[in-house]
Amino acid sequence: MYRLDDLLHLMARLRDPQHGCPWDVKQTWASIVPFTLEEAYEVADAIEQGDFEHLPGELGDLLFQVVYYAQLGQEEGRFDFNTVVHAITAKLVRRHPHVFPTGDLYAPLGTPRLDDTQVKRRWEEIKAEERAERAQAPEQLSLLDDVPAALPALARAAKLQKRAATVGFDWPEALPVVDKVREELDEVLAAMAAPAYEGALAEELGDLLFSVANLARHLKVDPENALRAANGKFERRFRFIEQALRAQGRPIEDCSLEALDALWGEAKKQETHPPACGG
């Protein structure tokens, strides 16, 4: 079987200016980013679908993105793949003092195991220390500095809220957040009735989505995963409608909203009460 060294060798050959692949040779840091995001989502999708047969291939595609960046870094004299491996290993050893108390990756294990709450608290403390060390101007340091701007908006909203909560800027429980969601919904309705300025409705909808993400966080639900699941549910039910109409020989464009809604209700019943075998 091929090993990691083989993949690194392959990457170098693909990027060879004279004998490599023309497409790979012309790629840049920025041009690879969309592929990285796509591959990450394909890994997530395979896991959600339970498609473990194809998961190794999807993980390989994602690993190749890391190898690609490492090759670009090596060509520019910035870093190589070994630098990447060292950076993540050193960071994880540093962030797990309860597992590696001496900082030695191969030291015998003997530290009492912490509970999940203690581990999370210590993890955030260590990350805060790292942010402080990286800051050139401590007076300008923000807790939010290393929340990636490229995250999907819903996931980033939850991460921003979680980060602010570490210093007490948070609702104490979920019910006040429910009230906030209702308040934001009322403001959306007001903007629909009489928009105060161009973009007011979009702003109010953004506030509503931000509040819903906050509610999800308080309920310990990942909002990005919840929305992905809702998307999947919508897709399944809409496909059911399409298939039912196709079986009837009826174009979907010719159906009334009432007829489509009735089929939607049937799709919900199928999910709640699936037909018996042979039914």
PDB file of N, CA, C and O in Angstrom, residues 81-96 100 103-106:
ATOM      1  N   PHE A  81       5.798  19.961   5.045  1.00  0.00           N
ATOM      2  CA  PHE A  81       4.820  19.085   5.696  1.00  0.00           C
ATOM      3  C   PHE A  81       5.242  18.731   7.113  1.00  0.00           C
ATOM      4  O   PHE A  81       4.408  18.663   8.017  1.00  0.00           O
ATOM      5  N   ASN A  82       6.534  18.513   7.330  1.00  0.00           N
ATOM      6  CA  ASN A  82       7.007  18.180   8.674  1.00  0.00           C
ATOM      7  C   ASN A  82       6.747  19.321   9.652  1.00  0.00           C
ATOM      8  O   ASN A  82       6.474  19.087  10.839  1.00  0.00           O
ATOM      9  N   THR A  83       6.795  20.569   9.152  1.00  0.00           N
ATOM     10  CA  THR A  83       6.492  21.718  10.000  1.00  0.00           C
ATOM     11  C   THR A  83       5.045  21.678  10.447  1.00  0.00           C
ATOM     12  O   THR A  83       4.720  21.986  11.605  1.00  0.00           O
ATOM     13  N   VAL A  84       4.173  21.288   9.524  1.00  0.00           N
ATOM     14  CA  VAL A  84       2.743  21.183   9.833  1.00  0.00           C
ATOM     15  C   VAL A  84       2.515  20.117  10.901  1.00  0.00           C
ATOM     16  O   VAL A  84       1.791  20.333  11.880  1.00  0.00           O
ATOM     17  N   VAL A  85       3.150  18.953  10.726  1.00  0.00           N
ATOM     18  CA  VAL A  85       3.000  17.859  11.686  1.00  0.00           C
ATOM     19  C   VAL A  85       3.524  18.278  13.055  1.00  0.00           C
ATOM     20  O   VAL A  85       2.890  18.013  14.092  1.00  0.00           O
ATOM     21  N   HIS A  86       4.678  18.932  13.073  1.00  0.00           N
ATOM     22  CA  HIS A  86       5.255  19.372  14.352  1.00  0.00           C
ATOM     23  C   HIS A  86       4.325  20.376  15.033  1.00  0.00           C
ATOM     24  O   HIS A  86       4.100  20.292  16.253  1.00  0.00           O
ATOM     25  N   ALA A  87       3.772  21.315  14.266  1.00  0.00           N
ATOM     26  CA  ALA A  87       2.936  22.361  14.848  1.00  0.00           C
ATOM     27  C   ALA A  87       1.698  21.782  15.526  1.00  0.00           C
ATOM     28  O   ALA A  87       1.370  22.149  16.660  1.00  0.00           O
ATOM     29  N   ILE A  88       1.022  20.855  14.861  1.00  0.00           N
ATOM     30  CA  ILE A  88      -0.212  20.322  15.445  1.00  0.00           C
ATOM     31  C   ILE A  88       0.109  19.388  16.617  1.00  0.00           C
ATOM     32  O   ILE A  88      -0.596  19.389  17.634  1.00  0.00           O
ATOM     33  N   THR A  89       1.200  18.627  16.516  1.00  0.00           N
ATOM     34  CA  THR A  89       1.558  17.723  17.614  1.00  0.00           C
ATOM     35  C   THR A  89       1.949  18.522  18.853  1.00  0.00           C
ATOM     36  O   THR A  89       1.490  18.230  19.969  1.00  0.00           O
ATOM     37  N   ALA A  90       2.762  19.550  18.666  1.00  0.00           N
ATOM     38  CA  ALA A  90       3.187  20.372  19.799  1.00  0.00           C
ATOM     39  C   ALA A  90       2.008  21.080  20.446  1.00  0.00           C
ATOM     40  O   ALA A  90       1.911  21.168  21.675  1.00  0.00           O
ATOM     41  N   LYS A  91       1.084  21.569  19.617  1.00  0.00           N
ATOM     42  CA  LYS A  91      -0.080  22.269  20.159  1.00  0.00           C
ATOM     43  C   LYS A  91      -0.958  21.324  20.974  1.00  0.00           C
ATOM     44  O   LYS A  91      -1.427  21.686  22.070  1.00  0.00           O
ATOM     45  N   LEU A  92      -1.177  20.115  20.489  1.00  0.00           N
ATOM     46  CA  LEU A  92      -2.050  19.176  21.195  1.00  0.00           C
ATOM     47  C   LEU A  92      -1.400  18.669  22.480  1.00  0.00           C
ATOM     48  O   LEU A  92      -2.091  18.439  23.476  1.00  0.00           O
ATOM     49  N   VAL A  93      -0.082  18.495  22.470  1.00  0.00           N
ATOM     50  CA  VAL A  93       0.607  18.129  23.713  1.00  0.00           C
ATOM     51  C   VAL A  93       0.453  19.254  24.733  1.00  0.00           C
ATOM     52  O   VAL A  93       0.161  19.027  25.912  1.00  0.00           O
ATOM     53  N   ARG A  94       0.627  20.504  24.262  1.00  0.00           N
ATOM     54  CA  ARG A  94       0.521  21.668  25.151  1.00  0.00           C
ATOM     55  C   ARG A  94      -0.891  21.829  25.703  1.00  0.00           C
ATOM     56  O   ARG A  94      -1.069  22.208  26.864  1.00  0.00           O
ATOM     57  N   ARG A  95      -1.893  21.513  24.894  1.00  0.00           N
ATOM     58  CA  ARG A  95      -3.280  21.706  25.314  1.00  0.00           C
ATOM     59  C   ARG A  95      -3.843  20.523  26.105  1.00  0.00           C
ATOM     60  O   ARG A  95      -4.991  20.556  26.527  1.00  0.00           O
ATOM     61  N   HIS A  96      -3.037  19.489  26.298  1.00  0.00           N
ATOM     62  CA  HIS A  96      -3.484  18.333  27.084  1.00  0.00           C
ATOM     63  C   HIS A  96      -2.517  18.049  28.232  1.00  0.00           C
ATOM     64  O   HIS A  96      -1.960  16.952  28.327  1.00  0.00           O
ATOM     65  N   PHE A 100      -0.326  14.778  29.149  1.00  0.00           N
ATOM     66  CA  PHE A 100       1.128  14.900  29.001  1.00  0.00           C
ATOM     67  C   PHE A 100       1.644  15.943  30.003  1.00  0.00           C
ATOM     68  O   PHE A 100       2.027  17.052  29.634  1.00  0.00           O
ATOM     69  N   GLY A 103       4.991  17.390  29.270  1.00  0.00           N
ATOM     70  CA  GLY A 103       5.205  17.883  27.925  1.00  0.00           C
ATOM     71  C   GLY A 103       5.916  16.895  27.035  1.00  0.00           C
ATOM     72  O   GLY A 103       6.255  17.208  25.884  1.00  0.00           O
ATOM     73  N   ASP A 104       6.132  15.691  27.555  1.00  0.00           N
ATOM     74  CA  ASP A 104       6.807  14.638  26.795  1.00  0.00           C
ATOM     75  C   ASP A 104       5.746  13.735  26.167  1.00  0.00           C
ATOM     76  O   ASP A 104       4.965  13.090  26.874  1.00  0.00           O
ATOM     77  N   LEU A 105       5.726  13.692  24.838  1.00  0.00           N
ATOM     78  CA  LEU A 105       4.722  12.905  24.123  1.00  0.00           C
ATOM     79  C   LEU A 105       4.756  11.429  24.510  1.00  0.00           C
ATOM     80  O   LEU A 105       3.720  10.760  24.546  1.00  0.00           O
ATOM     81  N   TYR A 106       5.943  10.914  24.831  1.00  0.00           N
ATOM     82  CA  TYR A 106       6.086   9.476  25.088  1.00  0.00           C
ATOM     83  C   TYR A 106       6.328   9.146  26.560  1.00  0.00           C
ATOM     84  O   TYR A 106       6.708   8.032  26.899  1.00  0.00           O
TER      85      TYR A 106
END
